[in-house]
């Protein structure tokens, strides 16, 4: 998509035009039925959503779940370890599912045994603990455990088991095996029977590259050696990622151990996997612990235990998750009915991946620089060498990597679900991103841990972005993703159409104050507190009587400024006023997390920040905290706190009372500060007039509310606050902790609940690296022996990072009331 197409950032290739005409024809879809109809019928919950994390977890279909629940409603399944009729039904059904699994992988019970586990990780752990390792010692060189560096964490973690018994572990790089030739005959000593284990993935969960299944036989026969050590090699094929979209023929590729995870294939059930063990290797496995159902006989008072003869019964400790096993039958049935089988899924998903790969690879900036850097060991030429996974990082027009966290946040604004990080595969991440072992250690020392959002350290990436396709993925998904990349990277300043995602509401502003039916009073507890007491217990369930149980509130304070919001005209006037010395212009607290701001002119300070700031939250039916990321209309819930009457009143037009959590909420920091000069600069960028003289898109008031700050000051220069080490507001001193890394919530209009991606996108462009706006503060020291207040109009004295000592506050200014 170079040249004019790339410059305009609008044109998407036609589906057929993306492929090499000489390449074998691949299939899209599953026969005469419409894939869109299948999506609408089986996955209606995906309407408006682009789900591209199938390598993490694919999705279950509606008919699959309906068939399973109908089965449960019509049949009684008892514990399979009992002997009654319902238990016999369970036992027979489970055994039938075992045969179905073996048939799915083109093998039979003559060659393989299915051991149900809690997932593929549990299957790997079982092998690590039960393999017949021989420890290194004076009379033996010992067993070897070798694993491909492009392996999941759960494979690498097996080495801790071997290390504990003095067995050497050796990581093997993919390039070493690809280039390996047959070793000398001395390495293949048929008389040496030392057992060794080599583990490798059929498909990398990082890049989607598919490693040769021929390695299984080559390693077992001695033609290919992970290390030059004589002995008998066994092979564990990690098939969890591979079998999610491809058939695996175990009659042709007879690995000794094959761990799998079923939710990767069907989406449901989760927490259920299996270890397929070749029957020639099964007798070698050793077991120490024995649980219910695994014993033929044992004594409680003596060391006497006889295991079951069946390999599956011997290793399935306790009662297996039999209802989940029964659910697998419906998964197999539904997958076959909807798609015609795994070969069709393999062709369909690869077609989408190849199309996306070609399109992404061709995207260029006007200066010819690539838009993305793809991490792959293949050219996506065939589904035999590449699975439906694309791993990449987005670049700017200078070739700098844009952090994966920023890409993830932007994708969420387009309702695109993808995955970022290292994907539990540090080896592949290091290899493709050029991260040395020393860099990994330095990143950890800098605070980076697996799964966090610290995506760039000293300009170097700590991870990447991954998209992956499933059997229900469509061309519409692909094109929506490509449009997202084009819109956010290849737009031109004058004609970029901003996609809108409006909340499902007709509201045009905050709830009306005169609608008494929408007012919910919350009566607080009445016990007396000392001035420093503001530890917040929670509330219980809101009901129609509109009371909240025993929330401690600071006692009424004399000379408390009015606690109703200041007029919006005043707030707007402050933002538009002349810039003088640094002073506090606005104070906000957010009593209910993610709900509307409560603006005050003077407010008590506690040891956790402003009193009652983010002390409650709205939860869903599962007790999970809701935020505007999931429900933008939360911003229309307006809380008011009256300290004199010791009540909180909530106004929420057309909304039902919520459920409040019984806990005190912890935020990133005690306070969030923003600078009006920074708001003015962003306002200027967002409202740059064009030749058509458009009206301004955002008002200053709108922008300030989007950032949900506690303290707003009238700084002299945009973003000067990022150079401060600490500040004093009257006699209170605050440590500046660092910038606030913004999420997609800044795209929500706090007065209407509607979304607009433009704010996040503009910040992303102008700030170059992280989408930062505002600074986190915490108390440097706080004396609560007498009441403390923050007030609008208080003078702000910043201390630059370069000269902390020279700006200490004079003793004469150390007074508790911060009103200037």
XYZ file of N, CA and C in Angstrom, residues 460-692:
699
model
N 13.703 2.141 24.105
C 13.709 0.770 23.598
C 12.456 0.034 24.039
N 11.861 -0.761 23.138
C 10.615 -1.458 23.495
C 10.863 -2.609 24.445
N 9.917 -2.828 25.322
C 9.951 -3.997 26.206
C 9.012 -5.095 25.714
N 8.258 -4.826 24.671
C 7.309 -5.793 24.134
C 6.765 -5.309 22.809
N 5.669 -5.889 22.387
C 5.128 -5.602 21.061
C 3.613 -5.778 21.064
N 3.030 -5.714 19.881
C 1.580 -5.845 19.685
C 1.324 -7.134 18.914
N 0.297 -7.876 19.316
C -0.037 -9.122 18.616
C -1.508 -9.153 18.251
N -1.783 -9.477 16.996
C -3.150 -9.776 16.585
C -3.203 -11.228 16.125
N -4.329 -11.866 16.313
C -4.478 -13.271 15.938
C -5.924 -13.530 15.542
N -6.117 -14.483 14.660
C -7.423 -14.746 14.083
C -7.961 -16.108 14.523
N -9.296 -16.185 14.591
C -9.984 -17.423 14.926
C -10.926 -17.823 13.818
N -11.609 -18.935 14.034
C -12.431 -19.476 12.945
C -13.606 -18.581 12.587
N -14.014 -17.698 13.502
C -15.129 -16.811 13.196
C -14.665 -15.425 12.778
N -13.354 -15.210 12.642
C -12.843 -13.916 12.180
C -13.257 -13.685 10.731
N -13.445 -12.419 10.382
C -13.930 -12.077 9.049
C -13.041 -11.027 8.406
N -13.265 -10.851 7.104
C -12.573 -9.792 6.380
C -12.942 -8.421 6.935
N -14.157 -8.282 7.422
C -14.559 -7.011 8.044
C -13.671 -6.692 9.244
N -13.310 -7.720 10.029
C -12.407 -7.510 11.159
C -11.051 -6.991 10.682
N -10.545 -7.630 9.650
C -9.237 -7.244 9.113
C -9.257 -5.803 8.623
N -10.278 -5.460 7.854
C -10.320 -4.120 7.273
C -10.552 -3.061 8.347
N -11.305 -3.386 9.387
C -11.471 -2.444 10.491
C -10.141 -2.200 11.181
N -9.345 -3.257 11.344
C -8.027 -3.102 11.960
C -7.107 -2.265 11.079
N -7.104 -2.532 9.779
C -6.246 -1.766 8.877
C -6.666 -0.303 8.819
N -7.964 -0.052 8.862
C -8.429 1.340 8.868
C -7.978 2.049 10.146
N -7.968 1.307 11.243
C -7.483 1.883 12.501
C -6.019 2.315 12.367
N -5.171 1.465 11.805
C -3.763 1.814 11.611
C -3.635 3.004 10.669
N -4.400 2.981 9.584
C -4.326 4.067 8.606
C -4.819 5.377 9.204
N -5.944 5.333 9.891
C -6.507 6.563 10.453
C -5.597 7.190 11.498
N -4.935 6.361 12.280
C -4.133 6.904 13.372
C -2.698 7.210 12.977
N -2.223 6.646 11.848
C -0.837 6.893 11.448
C -0.690 7.638 10.131
N -1.637 7.516 9.212
C -1.458 8.086 7.875
C -2.447 9.183 7.550
N -3.121 9.740 8.548
C -4.067 10.814 8.296
C -3.318 12.085 7.935
N -3.984 12.966 7.214
C -3.443 14.305 6.967
C -4.209 15.283 7.834
N -3.562 16.382 8.216
C -4.104 17.250 9.259
C -5.434 17.883 8.887
N -5.681 18.107 7.601
C -6.877 18.856 7.242
C -8.113 18.036 7.032
N -7.965 16.747 6.661
C -9.166 16.023 6.244
C -9.333 14.704 6.971
N -8.783 14.601 8.149
C -8.886 13.341 8.884
C -10.252 13.182 9.504
N -11.039 12.162 9.072
C -12.344 11.927 9.697
C -12.175 11.181 11.009
N -12.674 11.727 12.075
C -12.534 11.098 13.385
C -13.707 10.162 13.615
N -13.462 8.844 13.763
C -14.578 7.924 14.054
C -15.213 8.265 15.382
N -16.533 8.168 15.438
C -17.271 8.491 16.652
C -17.895 7.224 17.212
N -17.852 7.091 18.505
C -18.539 5.987 19.181
C -19.367 6.593 20.296
N -20.654 6.809 20.045
C -21.496 7.507 21.005
C -22.074 6.557 22.032
N -22.190 7.049 23.234
C -22.885 6.281 24.272
C -24.360 6.159 23.899
N -24.934 5.058 24.314
C -26.342 4.812 23.995
C -27.228 5.616 24.938
N -27.233 6.901 24.729
C -28.016 7.770 25.602
C -28.421 9.008 24.847
N -29.511 9.564 25.220
C -29.966 10.788 24.598
C -29.593 12.014 25.390
N -28.768 11.843 26.433
C -28.445 12.970 27.293
C -27.623 14.004 26.541
N -27.876 15.253 26.787
C -27.096 16.331 26.195
C -26.366 17.131 27.242
N -26.478 16.788 28.493
C -25.779 17.520 29.545
C -25.934 16.816 30.865
N -25.485 17.466 31.902
C -25.569 16.884 33.242
C -27.007 16.825 33.696
N -27.319 15.960 34.656
C -28.695 15.865 35.147
C -29.185 17.185 35.703
N -30.458 17.423 35.527
C -31.058 18.663 36.021
C -31.145 18.651 37.529
N -30.849 19.812 38.128
C -30.845 19.889 39.590
C -32.242 19.907 40.183
N -33.250 20.206 39.361
C -34.590 20.330 39.913
C -35.418 19.057 39.765
N -34.767 17.980 39.325
C -35.492 16.715 39.173
C -35.388 15.927 40.464
N -36.332 16.128 41.361
C -36.246 15.521 42.692
C -36.345 14.008 42.652
N -37.000 13.493 41.622
C -37.134 12.036 41.537
C -35.799 11.368 41.278
N -34.815 12.150 40.786
C -33.524 11.580 40.456
C -32.493 11.804 41.548
N -32.899 12.389 42.672
C -31.962 12.686 43.743
C -31.943 11.538 44.738
N -30.757 11.018 45.029
C -30.615 9.900 45.955
C -29.773 10.363 47.124
N -30.368 10.631 48.308
C -29.558 11.053 49.448
C -28.852 9.863 50.076
N -27.650 10.084 50.538
C -26.893 9.047 51.226
C -26.583 9.547 52.632
N -27.250 8.991 53.646
C -27.109 9.464 55.020
C -25.888 8.813 55.642
N -24.984 9.649 56.178
C -23.736 9.155 56.701
C -23.847 8.785 58.173
N -22.831 8.034 58.650
C -22.750 7.698 60.060
C -22.520 8.950 60.902
N -22.882 8.899 62.177
C -22.871 10.103 63.004
C -21.794 10.105 64.074
N -20.892 9.145 64.104
C -19.949 9.123 65.206
C -18.939 10.252 65.060
N -18.393 10.723 66.194
C -17.426 11.813 66.179
C -16.051 11.269 65.846
N -15.278 12.069 65.104
C -13.935 11.676 64.695
C -12.948 12.758 65.075
N -11.717 12.343 65.310
C -10.665 13.326 65.501
C -10.323 13.920 64.139
N -9.698 15.100 64.091
C -9.445 15.754 62.803
C -8.650 14.888 61.837
N -7.725 14.054 62.346
C -6.908 13.288 61.414
C -7.563 11.998 60.958
N -8.728 11.675 61.513
C -9.400 10.429 61.128
C -10.155 10.602 59.830
N -9.699 9.926 58.794
C -10.521 9.882 57.589
C -10.367 8.545 56.891
N -10.043 7.506 57.681
C -10.011 6.175 57.098
C -11.420 5.801 56.699
N -11.571 5.469 55.401
C -12.929 5.301 54.884
C -13.313 3.849 54.874
N -14.317 3.505 55.663
C -14.922 2.199 55.494
C -15.886 2.318 54.342
N -16.554 1.238 53.979
C -17.401 1.307 52.799
C -18.846 1.460 53.144
N -19.624 1.318 52.120
C -21.060 1.343 52.294
C -21.595 0.014 51.843
N -22.861 -0.176 52.064
C -23.467 -1.422 51.603
C -24.350 -1.133 50.409
N -25.351 -1.926 50.212
C -26.145 -1.828 48.994
C -27.109 -0.660 49.054
N -27.167 0.071 47.978
C -28.144 1.149 47.874
C -29.518 0.542 47.630
N -30.512 1.069 48.331
C -31.858 0.590 48.097
C -32.801 1.780 47.935
N -34.053 1.487 47.820
C -35.006 2.560 47.545
C -35.136 3.561 48.682
N -34.721 3.159 49.893
C -34.760 4.120 50.987
C -33.583 5.084 50.926
N -32.641 4.805 50.011
C -31.547 5.724 49.700
C -30.633 5.990 50.874
N -30.368 5.006 51.696
C -29.439 5.201 52.805
C -28.192 4.366 52.607
N -27.087 4.868 53.167
C -25.823 4.158 53.141
C -25.385 3.956 54.568
N -24.910 2.784 54.889
C -24.590 2.444 56.275
C -23.230 2.978 56.699
N -23.166 3.671 57.807
C -21.960 3.946 58.600
C -20.738 4.286 57.791
N -20.774 5.387 57.065
C -19.576 5.897 56.424
C -19.035 7.026 57.273
N -17.857 6.903 57.893
C -17.351 7.957 58.758
C -17.047 9.221 57.980
N -17.483 10.351 58.498
C -17.271 11.649 57.864
C -16.653 12.565 58.890
N -15.726 13.400 58.438
C -15.115 14.354 59.363
C -16.199 15.218 59.994
N -16.057 15.620 61.264
C -17.083 16.416 61.926
C -17.235 17.763 61.258
N -18.399 18.402 61.441
C -18.598 19.715 60.842
C -17.484 20.665 61.258
N -17.004 21.424 60.298
C -15.901 22.337 60.540
C -16.405 23.763 60.409
N -16.055 24.608 61.362
C -16.485 25.995 61.255
C -15.788 26.651 60.080
N -16.445 27.575 59.476
C -15.913 28.330 58.345
C -15.626 27.441 57.150
N -16.412 26.375 56.971
C -16.266 25.566 55.772
C -16.908 26.299 54.616
N -16.167 26.432 53.522
C -16.735 27.099 52.352
C -17.883 26.276 51.824
N -18.728 26.899 51.021
C -19.905 26.201 50.496
C -19.453 24.969 49.730
N -20.243 23.910 49.811
C -19.840 22.643 49.234
C -20.606 22.283 47.987
N -21.403 23.231 47.485
C -22.037 22.988 46.193
C -21.073 23.414 45.093
N -21.236 22.895 43.878
C -20.300 23.228 42.809
C -20.302 24.715 42.532
N -19.125 25.229 42.164
C -19.048 26.623 41.754
C -19.704 26.774 40.398
N -20.214 27.935 40.058
C -20.874 28.123 38.771
C -19.928 27.828 37.622
N -20.475 27.225 36.576
C -19.640 26.890 35.432
C -19.057 28.135 34.784
N -19.777 29.260 34.891
C -19.253 30.488 34.296
C -17.952 30.887 34.978
N -17.903 30.696 36.304
C -16.695 31.064 37.035
C -15.526 30.170 36.620
N -15.780 28.862 36.490
C -14.713 27.955 36.105
C -14.167 28.297 34.728
N -15.083 28.594 33.796
C -14.645 28.952 32.449
C -13.866 30.255 32.479
N -14.302 31.197 33.298
C -13.610 32.474 33.379
C -12.210 32.329 33.931
N -12.028 31.438 34.896
C -10.699 31.222 35.465
C -9.751 30.702 34.405
N -10.242 29.746 33.589
C -9.391 29.165 32.558
C -8.985 30.190 31.513
N -9.882 31.136 31.253
C -9.607 32.087 30.195
C -8.941 33.352 30.706
N -8.653 33.428 32.007
C -8.100 34.636 32.577
C -6.641 34.822 32.227
N -6.110 35.998 32.572
C -4.717 36.293 32.306
C -3.829 35.442 33.194
N -2.620 35.169 32.701
C -1.691 34.346 33.449
C -0.868 35.209 34.380
N -0.987 34.976 35.671
C -0.202 35.696 36.655
C 0.661 34.720 37.419
N 0.929 34.989 38.715
C 1.675 34.019 39.528
C 0.914 32.704 39.610
N 1.664 31.633 39.914
C 1.007 30.336 40.047
C 0.044 30.358 41.226
N -1.215 30.092 40.965
C -2.214 29.972 42.013
C -3.149 28.833 41.659
N -3.825 28.301 42.677
C -4.848 27.278 42.451
C -6.099 27.962 41.918
N -6.585 27.512 40.781
C -7.779 28.112 40.180
C -9.020 27.267 40.380
N -8.864 25.939 40.499
C -10.009 25.056 40.647
C -9.636 23.876 41.528
N -10.575 23.406 42.313
C -10.415 22.198 43.116
C -11.567 21.254 42.815
N -11.242 19.984 42.601
C -12.262 18.973 42.326
C -11.979 17.735 43.182
N -13.036 17.079 43.603
C -12.904 15.724 44.112
C -13.934 14.857 43.404
N -13.713 13.563 43.473
C -14.548 12.592 42.768
C -14.991 11.544 43.779
N -16.045 11.856 44.564
C -16.455 10.941 45.631
C -16.712 9.518 45.143
N -17.333 9.389 43.971
C -17.614 8.072 43.405
C -16.697 7.865 42.212
N -15.888 6.852 42.263
C -14.885 6.604 41.239
C -15.533 6.532 39.857
N -14.987 7.296 38.921
C -15.406 7.336 37.523
C -16.726 8.078 37.307
N -17.287 8.668 38.366
C -18.491 9.476 38.204
C -18.097 10.956 38.119
N -19.097 11.827 38.084
C -18.849 13.237 37.819
C -18.017 13.883 38.914
N -17.347 14.990 38.537
C -16.534 15.748 39.480
C -17.429 16.567 40.405
N -16.939 16.819 41.612
C -17.597 17.689 42.579
C -16.639 18.856 42.820
N -16.998 20.039 42.318
C -16.103 21.181 42.386
C -16.351 21.977 43.672
N -15.265 22.373 44.359
C -15.344 23.113 45.606
C -14.338 24.264 45.557
N -14.510 25.193 46.471
C -13.550 26.283 46.576
C -12.607 26.108 47.756
N -13.003 25.310 48.722
C -12.179 25.058 49.898
C -12.602 23.724 50.481
N -11.615 22.849 50.810
C -11.993 21.489 51.189
C -10.960 20.892 52.138
N -11.424 20.075 53.111
C -10.492 19.467 54.059
C -9.533 18.490 53.374
N -8.339 18.403 53.944
C -7.310 17.488 53.465
C -7.139 16.375 54.483
N -7.072 15.130 53.995
C -6.834 13.982 54.865
C -5.542 13.295 54.489
N -5.226 12.208 55.162
C -3.952 11.547 54.884
C -3.968 10.728 53.601
N -5.127 10.625 52.959
C -5.192 9.944 51.666
C -5.473 10.921 50.530
N -5.439 12.200 50.797
C -5.736 13.196 49.785
C -6.898 14.055 50.212
N -7.628 14.617 49.261
C -8.825 15.371 49.599
C -9.844 14.448 50.260
N -10.477 14.932 51.297
C -11.392 14.105 52.063
C -12.515 13.561 51.179
N -12.676 12.224 51.193
C -13.728 11.507 50.454
C -13.511 11.473 48.944
N -12.306 11.807 48.496
C -12.019 11.677 47.069
C -11.923 10.205 46.698
N -12.772 9.778 45.763
C -12.816 8.394 45.278
C -12.958 7.392 46.423
N -13.961 7.631 47.237
C -14.219 6.767 48.385
C -15.263 5.704 48.111
N -16.012 5.838 47.038
C -17.024 4.847 46.661
C -16.819 4.459 45.208
N -17.444 3.378 44.831
C -17.409 2.989 43.423
C -18.697 2.272 43.065
N -18.993 2.239 41.797
C -20.145 1.510 41.272
C -19.652 0.168 40.766
N -20.347 -0.898 41.142
C -19.926 -2.232 40.734
C -21.036 -2.908 39.937
N -20.642 -3.888 39.143
C -21.636 -4.645 38.380
C -22.152 -5.813 39.212
N -22.936 -6.685 38.596
C -23.568 -7.773 39.336
C -22.562 -8.783 39.866
N -21.327 -8.758 39.322
C -20.277 -9.650 39.822
C -19.382 -8.978 40.851
N -19.730 -7.748 41.246
C -18.918 -7.033 42.213
C -17.685 -6.384 41.621
N -17.607 -6.294 40.295
C -16.447 -5.706 39.617
C -16.666 -4.210 39.448
N -15.646 -3.432 39.777
C -15.747 -1.971 39.675
C -15.946 -1.552 38.225
N -16.925 -0.687 37.995
C -17.165 -0.145 36.664
C -16.440 1.177 36.517
N -15.980 1.456 35.308
C -15.380 2.747 35.000
C -15.966 3.253 33.694
N -15.607 4.481 33.351
C -16.113 5.049 32.103
C -15.576 4.324 30.874
N -14.523 3.523 31.040
C -14.038 2.735 29.911
C -15.102 1.751 29.449
N -15.836 1.183 30.419
C -16.909 0.253 30.055
C -18.251 0.964 29.921
N -18.518 1.962 30.757
C -19.818 2.627 30.763
C -19.616 4.139 30.842
N -19.538 4.806 29.671
C -19.284 6.250 29.651
C -20.323 7.062 30.416
N -21.556 6.555 30.543
C -22.613 7.339 31.183
C -22.421 7.491 32.692
N -21.416 6.838 33.251
C -21.121 7.059 34.663
C -20.813 8.533 34.939
N -20.297 9.231 33.923
C -19.968 10.644 34.131
C -21.218 11.484 34.383
N -22.401 10.933 34.110
C -23.649 11.662 34.330
C -24.176 11.494 35.764
N -23.516 10.661 36.550
C -23.884 10.511 37.956
C -23.157 11.597 38.746
N -23.909 12.511 39.332
C -23.339 13.680 39.991
C -23.491 13.593 41.508
N -22.366 13.400 42.236
C -22.437 13.389 43.707
C -22.210 14.787 44.293
N -22.865 15.068 45.415
C -22.669 16.292 46.177
C -22.469 15.914 47.639
N -21.486 16.487 48.292
C -21.246 16.222 49.707
C -21.466 17.518 50.484
N -22.278 17.419 51.519
C -22.519 18.547 52.421
C -21.927 18.171 53.775
N -20.778 18.794 54.113
C -20.113 18.449 55.361
C -20.891 18.913 56.584
N -21.645 20.007 56.471
C -22.418 20.491 57.619
C -23.501 19.486 58.002
N -24.249 19.025 56.980
C -25.324 18.066 57.253
C -24.823 16.623 57.259
N -23.577 16.434 56.830
C -22.954 15.112 56.821
C -23.730 14.127 55.952
N -24.054 14.565 54.753
C -24.744 13.702 53.797
C -24.082 13.830 52.429
N -24.246 12.781 51.611
C -23.896 12.842 50.200
C -25.169 12.624 49.401
N -25.429 13.511 48.446
C -26.607 13.413 47.587
C -26.128 13.096 46.179
N -26.816 12.176 45.531
C -26.446 11.765 44.180
C -27.589 12.081 43.227
N -27.272 12.731 42.133
C -28.245 13.005 41.091
C -27.840 12.233 39.840
N -28.785 11.484 39.307
C -28.487 10.683 38.119
C -29.762 10.508 37.323
N -29.937 11.319 36.330
C -31.155 11.267 35.544
C -31.219 9.971 34.748
N -32.384 9.292 34.804
C -32.646 8.067 34.058
C -31.673 6.953 34.399
N -31.138 6.937 35.615
C -30.258 5.842 36.023
C -30.735 5.296 37.346
N -30.541 4.010 37.501
C -30.966 3.332 38.718
C -29.873 3.439 39.773
N -30.245 3.336 41.067
C -29.224 3.311 42.114
C -28.270 2.155 41.905
N -27.002 2.378 42.209
C -25.994 1.354 42.020
C -25.699 0.630 43.312
N -24.737 -0.248 43.263
C -24.288 -0.993 44.431
C -22.909 -0.495 44.811
N -22.712 -0.166 46.070
C -21.468 0.429 46.507
C -20.597 -0.628 47.180
N -19.290 -0.503 46.965
C -18.373 -1.511 47.486
C -18.003 -1.236 48.931
N -17.641 -2.287 49.649
C -17.275 -2.131 51.055
C -15.763 -2.051 51.189
N -15.153 -1.096 50.524
C -13.718 -0.945 50.628
C -13.312 0.489 50.320
N -12.112 0.843 50.777
C -11.555 2.152 50.481
C -10.698 2.028 49.245
N -10.886 2.913 48.272
C -10.226 2.771 46.986
C -8.830 3.376 47.010
N -7.937 2.752 46.307
C -6.578 3.236 46.204
C -6.337 3.701 44.782
N -5.811 4.920 44.610
C -5.555 5.468 43.292
C -4.059 5.461 43.012
N -3.688 5.964 41.836
C -2.279 6.064 41.486
C -1.539 6.954 42.474
N -2.174 8.030 42.913
C -1.562 8.951 43.860
C -2.665 9.685 44.602
N -2.272 10.516 45.576
C -3.272 11.210 46.385
C -3.941 12.346 45.617
N -3.186 12.985 44.708
C -3.726 14.129 43.985
C -3.282 14.064 42.533
N -4.092 14.683 41.683
C -3.724 14.879 40.285
C -3.824 16.365 39.970
N -2.737 16.930 39.473
C -2.671 18.365 39.167
C -2.546 18.561 37.669
N -3.295 19.549 37.131
C -3.103 19.942 35.735
C -2.926 21.451 35.662
N -2.334 21.892 34.575
C -1.944 23.283 34.364
C -2.821 23.887 33.274
N -3.421 25.040 33.525
C -4.292 25.661 32.519
C -3.534 26.002 31.250
N -2.250 26.343 31.365
C -1.472 26.636 30.158
C -1.333 25.403 29.283
N -1.225 24.239 29.909
C -1.173 22.987 29.142
C -2.506 22.718 28.475
N -3.606 23.030 29.191
C -4.933 22.869 28.590
C -5.087 23.812 27.401
N -4.623 25.040 27.553
C -4.720 26.027 26.464
C -3.940 25.577 25.240
N -2.766 24.972 25.452
C -1.969 24.499 24.325
C -2.680 23.360 23.594
N -3.240 22.422 24.355
C -3.989 21.335 23.724
C -5.231 21.879 23.037
N -5.886 22.833 23.662
C -7.068 23.462 23.067
C -6.714 24.103 21.731
N -5.564 24.758 21.672
C -5.139 25.383 20.422
C -4.908 24.332 19.336
N -4.270 23.223 19.700
C -3.996 22.172 18.723
C -5.278 21.527 18.208
N -6.221 21.323 19.109
C -7.460 20.653 18.735
C -8.367 21.538 17.897
N -8.310 22.833 18.110
C -9.249 23.747 17.461
C -8.601 24.634 16.409
N -7.484 24.164 15.853
C -6.857 24.907 14.767
C -7.847 25.047 13.631
N -8.182 26.282 13.279
C -9.209 26.506 12.259
C -8.667 26.155 10.888
N -9.551 25.647 10.025
C -9.143 25.348 8.660
C -9.771 26.367 7.720
N -9.612 26.101 6.422
C -10.090 27.084 5.450
C -11.598 27.242 5.469
N -12.295 26.267 6.023
C -13.755 26.354 6.075
C -14.254 27.089 7.315
